[in-house]
Structures are given as C-alpha cells and as structure tokens.
Coordinates of C-alpha atoms in Angstrom, one line a residue:
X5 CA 227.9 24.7 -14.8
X6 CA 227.4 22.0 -17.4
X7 CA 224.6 20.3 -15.5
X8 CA 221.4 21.2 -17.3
X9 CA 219.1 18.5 -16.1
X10 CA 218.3 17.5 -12.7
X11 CA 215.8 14.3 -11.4
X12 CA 214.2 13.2 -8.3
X13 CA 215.2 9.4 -7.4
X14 CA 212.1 7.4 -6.9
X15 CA 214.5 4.3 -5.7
X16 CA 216.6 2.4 -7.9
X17 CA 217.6 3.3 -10.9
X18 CA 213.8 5.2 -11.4
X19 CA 213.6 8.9 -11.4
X20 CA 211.1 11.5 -11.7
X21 CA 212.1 14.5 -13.8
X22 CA 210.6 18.1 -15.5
X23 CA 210.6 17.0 -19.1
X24 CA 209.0 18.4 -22.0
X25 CA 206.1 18.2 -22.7
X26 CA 205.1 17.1 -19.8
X27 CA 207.4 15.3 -16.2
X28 CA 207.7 12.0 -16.9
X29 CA 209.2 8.6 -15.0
X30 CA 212.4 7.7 -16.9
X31 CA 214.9 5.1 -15.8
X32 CA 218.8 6.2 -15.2
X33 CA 220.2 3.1 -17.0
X34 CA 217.9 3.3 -20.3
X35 CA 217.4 6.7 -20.7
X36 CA 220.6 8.4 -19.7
X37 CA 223.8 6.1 -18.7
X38 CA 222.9 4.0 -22.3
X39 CA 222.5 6.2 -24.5
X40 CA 225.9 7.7 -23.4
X41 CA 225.0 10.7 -20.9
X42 CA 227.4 12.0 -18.3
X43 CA 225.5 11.7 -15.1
X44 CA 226.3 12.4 -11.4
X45 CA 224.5 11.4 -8.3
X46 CA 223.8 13.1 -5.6
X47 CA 222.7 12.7 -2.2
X48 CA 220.6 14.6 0.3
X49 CA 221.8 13.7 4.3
X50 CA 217.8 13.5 5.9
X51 CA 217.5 14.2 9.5
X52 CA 215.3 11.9 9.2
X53 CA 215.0 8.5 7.1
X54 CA 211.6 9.2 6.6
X55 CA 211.5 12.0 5.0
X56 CA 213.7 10.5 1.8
X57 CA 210.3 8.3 1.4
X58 CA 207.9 11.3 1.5
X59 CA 209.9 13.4 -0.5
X60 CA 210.1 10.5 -3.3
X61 CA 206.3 10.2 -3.1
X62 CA 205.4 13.7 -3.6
X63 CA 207.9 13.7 -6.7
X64 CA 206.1 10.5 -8.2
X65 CA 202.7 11.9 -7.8
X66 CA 203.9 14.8 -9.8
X67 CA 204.4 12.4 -12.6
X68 CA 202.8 14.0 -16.2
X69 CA 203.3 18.0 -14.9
X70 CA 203.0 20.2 -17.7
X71 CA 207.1 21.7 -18.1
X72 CA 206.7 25.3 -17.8
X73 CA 208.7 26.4 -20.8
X74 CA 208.1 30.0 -20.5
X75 CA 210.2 29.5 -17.5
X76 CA 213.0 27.9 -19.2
X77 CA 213.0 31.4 -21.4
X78 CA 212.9 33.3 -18.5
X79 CA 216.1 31.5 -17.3
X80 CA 217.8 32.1 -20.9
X81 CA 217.0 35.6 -20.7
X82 CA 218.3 36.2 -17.4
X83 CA 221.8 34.0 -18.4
X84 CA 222.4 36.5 -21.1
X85 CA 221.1 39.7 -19.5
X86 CA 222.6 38.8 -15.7
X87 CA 221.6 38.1 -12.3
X88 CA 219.6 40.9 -11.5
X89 CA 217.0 39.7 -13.8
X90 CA 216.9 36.4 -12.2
X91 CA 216.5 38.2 -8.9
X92 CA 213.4 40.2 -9.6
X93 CA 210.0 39.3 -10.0
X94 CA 210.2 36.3 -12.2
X95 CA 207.0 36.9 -14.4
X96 CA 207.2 34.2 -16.5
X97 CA 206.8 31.4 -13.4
X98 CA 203.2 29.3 -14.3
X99 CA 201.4 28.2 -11.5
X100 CA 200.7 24.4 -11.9
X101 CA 203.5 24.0 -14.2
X102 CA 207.4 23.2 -13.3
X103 CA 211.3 23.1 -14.8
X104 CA 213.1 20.0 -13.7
X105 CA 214.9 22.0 -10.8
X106 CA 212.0 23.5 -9.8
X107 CA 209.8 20.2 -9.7
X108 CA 213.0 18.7 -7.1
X109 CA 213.7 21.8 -5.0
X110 CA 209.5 21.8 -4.7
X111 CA 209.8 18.3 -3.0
X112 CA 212.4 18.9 -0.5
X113 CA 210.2 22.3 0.7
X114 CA 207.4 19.9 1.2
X115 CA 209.0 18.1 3.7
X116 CA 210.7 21.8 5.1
X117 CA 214.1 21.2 3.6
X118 CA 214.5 25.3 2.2
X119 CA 218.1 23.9 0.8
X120 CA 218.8 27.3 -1.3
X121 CA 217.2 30.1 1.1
X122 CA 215.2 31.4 -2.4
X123 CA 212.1 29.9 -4.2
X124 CA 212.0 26.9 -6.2
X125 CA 211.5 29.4 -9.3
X126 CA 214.3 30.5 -8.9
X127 CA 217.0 27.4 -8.3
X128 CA 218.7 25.8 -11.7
X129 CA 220.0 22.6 -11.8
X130 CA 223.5 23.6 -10.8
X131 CA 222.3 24.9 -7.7
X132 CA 222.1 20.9 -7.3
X133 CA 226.1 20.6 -7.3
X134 CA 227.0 21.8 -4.1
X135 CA 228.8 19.7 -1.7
X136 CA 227.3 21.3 1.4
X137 CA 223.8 20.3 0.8
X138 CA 224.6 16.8 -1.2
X139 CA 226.9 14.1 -1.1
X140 CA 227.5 12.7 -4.5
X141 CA 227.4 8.9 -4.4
X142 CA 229.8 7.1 -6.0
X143 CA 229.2 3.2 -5.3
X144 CA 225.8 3.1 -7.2
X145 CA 225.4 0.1 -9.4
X146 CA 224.9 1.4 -12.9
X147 CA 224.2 -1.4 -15.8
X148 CA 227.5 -1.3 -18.0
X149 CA 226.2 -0.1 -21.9
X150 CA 225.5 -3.6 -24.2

C-alpha cells in the first residue's frame, strides 16, 4: 500500500499522529494538503456518537509520545523477510512508546472497537484502507494551496 502515515482526527482539520521524535498535534491543511501530500480520509461508523468524542480525547492526551522506532525496524524487517515474522512475537514493541498506526488502532481498543482482530503492534497504516471498517469521506473542506 502506498499509505505510510496514518492520524487520529481531533476535529477539524486537527490531528493527532506518531511522529518522530515524539506524537505530535499537526494540522491537515498546513502540514500535509499545503505542502503538497496525497491524503485520504477516512471514517469510522460509531455505534455510538459518543464514542467518536472519547476516542479523540484519548488520542489528544497522547500528544508528545515518544515514536517507538525500533518498532518501525521491526516492521522493515518483517517487509523484507515476510509475514511470518510479523506474526511472531514482535520483540522490538516498547512499552510506553507508539508507531502512528499503533497510537490510532490503541484509541479505538479503548473504547472496545478490536477493528483488526490482532494487537495494535501489529496493524500498519494500510490496515487503515479498508472499506469494511471505514468510509472514506469525500466532502471534507480542505483549504485550496495559496
């Protein structure tokens, strides 16, 4: 998949994403549609409205999480070796740190939304890009590039 990145919408155009060195807020218009990324924007269907809100806050209070970059080797290493290394033990997975992907999926289990039946360790931002879990929205207002 070419989706490498994935963020938590905090409402608007804010997000909350794994960034190195540390997550960070960052702002779709300024820091990805300007400066001339190819985004897409996906939806989660809530059983219940609340739980969009909860979800959001747990992201934002995650806001300056060391990235756990030994996990980002561990995903490279499984890429190239294949999928059975990504399915055992993943070794390299910090406790108090988090990949982008891993920070999201993390927020939806909080609320008991297990979108991809495996541990957030384990889920890449392509997992993101499925049309059974998310709708991608299409009539957000984006700022056009000055």
């Amino acid at each position: 998949s070419k989706w490498t990145q994935g963020a938590g919408s905090l409402g608007g155009l804010d997000l909350i994403e794994g960034q190195v060195p540390r997550s960070r807020v960052a702002d779709l218009q300024h820091d990805y549609i300007a400066r001339g990324f190819e985004v897409k924007v996906l939806r989660k269907q809530w059983e219940r409205d609340r739980d969009r809100v909860k979800v959001a806050l747990w992201w934002a209070t995650m806001n300056n999480l060391r990235y756990d970059f030994l996990q980002l080797v561990w995903f490279g290493a499984a890429s190239l070796i294949g999928e059975l290394l990504l399915l055992s033990r993943n070794k390299f997975n910090s406790v108090g740190k988090k990949i982008c992907s891993e920070l999201i999926t993390d927020g939806f289990y909080k609320e008991g939304y297990n979108l991809f039946s495996r541990k957030a360790d384990n889920v890449l931002p392509a997992d993101f890009d499925d049309p059974a879990l998310f709708n991608e929205v299409t009539d957000i207002w984006v700022r056009e590039n000055k």
